[in-house]
mmCIF file with all atom_site columns, C-alpha atoms in Angstrom:
data_model
loop_
_atom_site.group_PDB
_atom_site.id
_atom_site.type_symbol
_atom_site.label_atom_id
_atom_site.label_alt_id
_atom_site.label_comp_id
_atom_site.label_asym_id
_atom_site.label_entity_id
_atom_site.label_seq_id
_atom_site.pdbx_PDB_ins_code
_atom_site.Cartn_x
_atom_site.Cartn_y
_atom_site.Cartn_z
_atom_site.occupancy
_atom_site.B_iso_or_equiv
_atom_site.pdbx_formal_charge
_atom_site.auth_seq_id
_atom_site.auth_comp_id
_atom_site.auth_asym_id
_atom_site.auth_atom_id
_atom_site.pdbx_PDB_model_num
ATOM 1   C CA . MET A 1 1   ? 0.000   0.000   0.000   1.00 71.00 ? 1   MET A CA 1
ATOM 2   C CA . LEU A 1 2   ? 2.891   2.320   0.736   1.00 72.00 ? 2   LEU A CA 1
ATOM 3   C CA . PHE A 1 3   ? 4.223   1.897   -2.812  1.00 72.00 ? 3   PHE A CA 1
ATOM 4   C CA . LEU A 1 4   ? 0.829   2.842   -4.237  1.00 74.00 ? 4   LEU A CA 1
ATOM 5   C CA . LEU A 1 5   ? 0.658   6.030   -2.179  1.00 75.00 ? 5   LEU A CA 1
ATOM 6   C CA . THR A 1 6   ? 4.211   7.168   -2.878  1.00 72.00 ? 6   THR A CA 1
ATOM 7   C CA . GLY A 1 7   ? 4.115   6.326   -6.597  1.00 69.00 ? 7   GLY A CA 1
ATOM 8   C CA . GLY A 1 8   ? 2.594   9.677   -7.534  1.00 67.00 ? 8   GLY A CA 1
ATOM 9   C CA . TYR A 1 9   ? -0.672  8.488   -9.056  1.00 66.00 ? 9   TYR A CA 1
ATOM 10  C CA . TYR A 1 10  ? -2.985  8.851   -6.079  1.00 72.00 ? 10  TYR A CA 1
ATOM 11  C CA . VAL A 1 11  ? -1.073  11.425  -4.034  1.00 73.00 ? 11  VAL A CA 1
ATOM 12  C CA . GLN A 1 12  ? 1.014   14.026  -5.850  1.00 69.00 ? 12  GLN A CA 1
ATOM 13  C CA . HIS A 1 13  ? 2.427   15.859  -2.826  1.00 77.00 ? 13  HIS A CA 1
ATOM 14  C CA . ILE A 1 14  ? 3.986   13.547  -0.257  1.00 78.00 ? 14  ILE A CA 1
ATOM 15  C CA . PRO A 1 15  ? 6.030   14.701  2.762   1.00 82.00 ? 15  PRO A CA 1
ATOM 16  C CA . LYS A 1 16  ? 9.736   15.350  2.198   1.00 86.00 ? 16  LYS A CA 1
ATOM 17  C CA . PHE A 1 17  ? 10.854  12.534  4.488   1.00 87.00 ? 17  PHE A CA 1
ATOM 18  C CA . MET A 1 18  ? 8.929   9.992   2.363   1.00 82.00 ? 18  MET A CA 1
ATOM 19  C CA . GLN A 1 19  ? 9.865   11.208  -1.120  1.00 82.00 ? 19  GLN A CA 1
ATOM 20  C CA . TRP A 1 20  ? 12.713  8.720   -1.530  1.00 86.00 ? 20  TRP A CA 1
ATOM 21  C CA . LEU A 1 21  ? 10.202  5.858   -1.356  1.00 84.00 ? 21  LEU A CA 1
ATOM 22  C CA . LYS A 1 22  ? 8.858   6.684   -4.812  1.00 83.00 ? 22  LYS A CA 1
ATOM 23  C CA . TYR A 1 23  ? 12.038  5.300   -6.368  1.00 86.00 ? 23  TYR A CA 1
ATOM 24  C CA . LEU A 1 24  ? 11.266  1.902   -4.809  1.00 86.00 ? 24  LEU A CA 1
ATOM 25  C CA . SER A 1 25  ? 7.675   1.962   -6.067  1.00 85.00 ? 25  SER A CA 1
ATOM 26  C CA . PHE A 1 26  ? 6.638   0.092   -9.190  1.00 86.00 ? 26  PHE A CA 1
ATOM 27  C CA . MET A 1 27  ? 3.715   2.522   -9.481  1.00 84.00 ? 27  MET A CA 1
ATOM 28  C CA . TYR A 1 28  ? 6.074   5.486   -9.987  1.00 85.00 ? 28  TYR A CA 1
ATOM 29  C CA . TYR A 1 29  ? 7.750   3.949   -13.020 1.00 89.00 ? 29  TYR A CA 1
ATOM 30  C CA . GLY A 1 30  ? 4.561   2.319   -14.285 1.00 88.00 ? 30  GLY A CA 1
ATOM 31  C CA . PHE A 1 31  ? 2.663   5.613   -14.207 1.00 83.00 ? 31  PHE A CA 1
ATOM 32  C CA . ARG A 1 32  ? 5.492   7.416   -16.013 1.00 84.00 ? 32  ARG A CA 1
ATOM 33  C CA . LEU A 1 33  ? 5.586   4.693   -18.648 1.00 88.00 ? 33  LEU A CA 1
ATOM 34  C CA . LEU A 1 34  ? 1.814   4.880   -19.041 1.00 86.00 ? 34  LEU A CA 1
ATOM 35  C CA . LEU A 1 35  ? 2.039   8.633   -19.671 1.00 82.00 ? 35  LEU A CA 1
ATOM 36  C CA . LYS A 1 36  ? 4.785   8.120   -22.247 1.00 82.00 ? 36  LYS A CA 1
ATOM 37  C CA . VAL A 1 37  ? 2.859   5.412   -24.081 1.00 83.00 ? 37  VAL A CA 1
ATOM 38  C CA . GLN A 1 38  ? -0.431  7.311   -24.074 1.00 81.00 ? 38  GLN A CA 1
ATOM 39  C CA . TYR A 1 39  ? 0.797   10.790  -24.972 1.00 74.00 ? 39  TYR A CA 1
ATOM 40  C CA . SER A 1 40  ? 3.529   12.289  -27.072 1.00 67.00 ? 40  SER A CA 1
ATOM 41  C CA . GLY A 1 41  ? 5.206   15.641  -26.440 1.00 59.00 ? 41  GLY A CA 1
ATOM 42  C CA . ASP A 1 42  ? 3.650   17.360  -29.452 1.00 61.00 ? 42  ASP A CA 1
ATOM 43  C CA . GLN A 1 43  ? 0.074   16.259  -28.802 1.00 60.00 ? 43  GLN A CA 1
ATOM 44  C CA . LEU A 1 44  ? -2.512  19.004  -28.206 1.00 53.00 ? 44  LEU A CA 1
ATOM 45  C CA . TYR A 1 45  ? -5.414  19.275  -25.799 1.00 60.00 ? 45  TYR A CA 1
ATOM 46  C CA . GLU A 1 46  ? -7.589  21.827  -23.953 1.00 61.00 ? 46  GLU A CA 1
ATOM 47  C CA . CYS A 1 47  ? -8.698  23.878  -26.936 1.00 67.00 ? 47  CYS A CA 1
ATOM 48  C CA . GLU A 1 48  ? -10.456 27.085  -26.001 1.00 65.00 ? 48  GLU A CA 1
ATOM 49  C CA . SER A 1 49  ? -11.877 29.690  -28.331 1.00 65.00 ? 49  SER A CA 1
ATOM 50  C CA . LYS A 1 50  ? -9.747  32.509  -26.865 1.00 67.00 ? 50  LYS A CA 1
ATOM 51  C CA . GLY A 1 51  ? -6.396  30.974  -26.010 1.00 63.00 ? 51  GLY A CA 1
ATOM 52  C CA . GLY A 1 52  ? -6.160  28.230  -28.598 1.00 64.00 ? 52  GLY A CA 1
ATOM 53  C CA . CYS A 1 53  ? -4.744  24.807  -27.799 1.00 64.00 ? 53  CYS A CA 1
ATOM 54  C CA . ARG A 1 54  ? -2.016  24.134  -25.262 1.00 60.00 ? 54  ARG A CA 1
ATOM 55  C CA . SER A 1 55  ? 0.463   21.316  -25.637 1.00 58.00 ? 55  SER A CA 1
ATOM 56  C CA . LEU A 1 56  ? 0.798   18.606  -23.007 1.00 55.00 ? 56  LEU A CA 1
ATOM 57  C CA . GLN A 1 57  ? 4.239   19.860  -22.026 1.00 55.00 ? 57  GLN A CA 1
ATOM 58  C CA . SER A 1 58  ? 2.713   23.139  -20.805 1.00 56.00 ? 58  SER A CA 1
ATOM 59  C CA . SER A 1 59  ? 0.416   21.330  -18.371 1.00 54.00 ? 59  SER A CA 1
ATOM 60  C CA . PRO A 1 60  ? 1.492   21.216  -14.697 1.00 54.00 ? 60  PRO A CA 1
ATOM 61  C CA . THR A 1 61  ? 0.616   17.511  -14.600 1.00 55.00 ? 61  THR A CA 1
ATOM 62  C CA . PHE A 1 62  ? 3.267   16.683  -17.168 1.00 57.00 ? 62  PHE A CA 1
ATOM 63  C CA . ASP A 1 63  ? 5.977   19.102  -16.007 1.00 56.00 ? 63  ASP A CA 1
ATOM 64  C CA . MET A 1 64  ? 8.011   16.442  -14.229 1.00 63.00 ? 64  MET A CA 1
ATOM 65  C CA . VAL A 1 65  ? 7.753   13.748  -16.933 1.00 67.00 ? 65  VAL A CA 1
ATOM 66  C CA . ASP A 1 66  ? 9.745   13.809  -20.151 1.00 69.00 ? 66  ASP A CA 1
ATOM 67  C CA . LEU A 1 67  ? 7.337   12.191  -22.606 1.00 69.00 ? 67  LEU A CA 1
ATOM 68  C CA . ASN A 1 68  ? 10.063  10.974  -24.957 1.00 72.00 ? 68  ASN A CA 1
ATOM 69  C CA . GLY A 1 69  ? 11.571  7.509   -24.695 1.00 77.00 ? 69  GLY A CA 1
ATOM 70  C CA . GLY A 1 70  ? 10.334  5.015   -22.148 1.00 82.00 ? 70  GLY A CA 1
ATOM 71  C CA . MET A 1 71  ? 12.909  2.247   -22.264 1.00 90.00 ? 71  MET A CA 1
ATOM 72  C CA . GLU A 1 72  ? 14.439  3.424   -18.987 1.00 90.00 ? 72  GLU A CA 1
ATOM 73  C CA . GLU A 1 73  ? 11.178  2.735   -17.164 1.00 91.00 ? 73  GLU A CA 1
ATOM 74  C CA . VAL A 1 74  ? 10.817  -0.660  -18.866 1.00 93.00 ? 74  VAL A CA 1
ATOM 75  C CA . TRP A 1 75  ? 14.297  -1.747  -17.722 1.00 95.00 ? 75  TRP A CA 1
ATOM 76  C CA . ILE A 1 76  ? 13.718  -0.439  -14.195 1.00 95.00 ? 76  ILE A CA 1
ATOM 77  C CA . LEU A 1 77  ? 10.383  -2.264  -13.920 1.00 95.00 ? 77  LEU A CA 1
ATOM 78  C CA . LEU A 1 78  ? 11.987  -5.461  -15.192 1.00 97.00 ? 78  LEU A CA 1
ATOM 79  C CA . ALA A 1 79  ? 14.839  -5.123  -12.681 1.00 97.00 ? 79  ALA A CA 1
ATOM 80  C CA . MET A 1 80  ? 12.338  -4.445  -9.883  1.00 94.00 ? 80  MET A CA 1
ATOM 81  C CA . ALA A 1 81  ? 10.304  -7.534  -10.791 1.00 95.00 ? 81  ALA A CA 1
ATOM 82  C CA . ILE A 1 82  ? 13.410  -9.711  -10.717 1.00 97.00 ? 82  ILE A CA 1
ATOM 83  C CA . GLY A 1 83  ? 14.801  -8.040  -7.582  1.00 95.00 ? 83  GLY A CA 1
ATOM 84  C CA . TYR A 1 84  ? 11.578  -8.297  -5.580  1.00 91.00 ? 84  TYR A CA 1
ATOM 85  C CA . ARG A 1 85  ? 11.168  -11.948 -6.566  1.00 96.00 ? 85  ARG A CA 1
ATOM 86  C CA . ILE A 1 86  ? 14.720  -12.763 -5.481  1.00 97.00 ? 86  ILE A CA 1
ATOM 87  C CA . CYS A 1 87  ? 14.135  -10.945 -2.190  1.00 95.00 ? 87  CYS A CA 1
ATOM 88  C CA . ALA A 1 88  ? 10.884  -12.880 -1.632  1.00 95.00 ? 88  ALA A CA 1
ATOM 89  C CA . TYR A 1 89  ? 12.654  -16.156 -2.434  1.00 95.00 ? 89  TYR A CA 1
ATOM 90  C CA . PHE A 1 90  ? 15.357  -15.554 0.171   1.00 94.00 ? 90  PHE A CA 1
ATOM 91  C CA . CYS A 1 91  ? 12.821  -14.420 2.780   1.00 93.00 ? 91  CYS A CA 1
ATOM 92  C CA . LEU A 1 92  ? 10.721  -17.548 2.230   1.00 93.00 ? 92  LEU A CA 1
ATOM 93  C CA . ARG A 1 93  ? 13.798  -19.759 2.233   1.00 91.00 ? 93  ARG A CA 1
ATOM 94  C CA . ARG A 1 94  ? 14.922  -18.258 5.548   1.00 88.00 ? 94  ARG A CA 1
ATOM 95  C CA . ARG A 1 95  ? 11.457  -18.675 7.028   1.00 82.00 ? 95  ARG A CA 1
ATOM 96  C CA . ILE A 1 96  ? 11.308  -22.334 5.998   1.00 83.00 ? 96  ILE A CA 1
ATOM 97  C CA . SER A 1 97  ? 14.759  -23.037 7.432   1.00 81.00 ? 97  SER A CA 1
ATOM 98  C CA . ILE A 1 98  ? 13.813  -21.390 10.741  1.00 80.00 ? 98  ILE A CA 1
ATOM 99  C CA . SER A 1 99  ? 10.570  -23.399 10.996  1.00 77.00 ? 99  SER A CA 1
ATOM 100 C CA . ASN A 1 100 ? 12.449  -26.684 10.394  1.00 75.00 ? 100 ASN A CA 1
ATOM 101 C CA . MET A 1 101 ? 14.679  -26.142 13.435  1.00 68.00 ? 101 MET A CA 1
#
């Protein structure tokens, strides 16, 4: 649950002492990858009769995300999946060895 809250999708402004947790969250990288897949940097939205259309890059929601690329997030998510599985394996192995004593 902590990873979901610090990933940036549900809560955008988290306390300073918890901001480092977003780099451990699969939601942080998954949400960034979702934005990159769904939108491109030159796509337009919010057309008004007076001001015209603004690009996605001018929106405060997309200020922190570079919408180009996406392979970095893919590799990080893959490494996290492997790393968390290895960690779970060793935790379960330790628990089984303790219960056999």
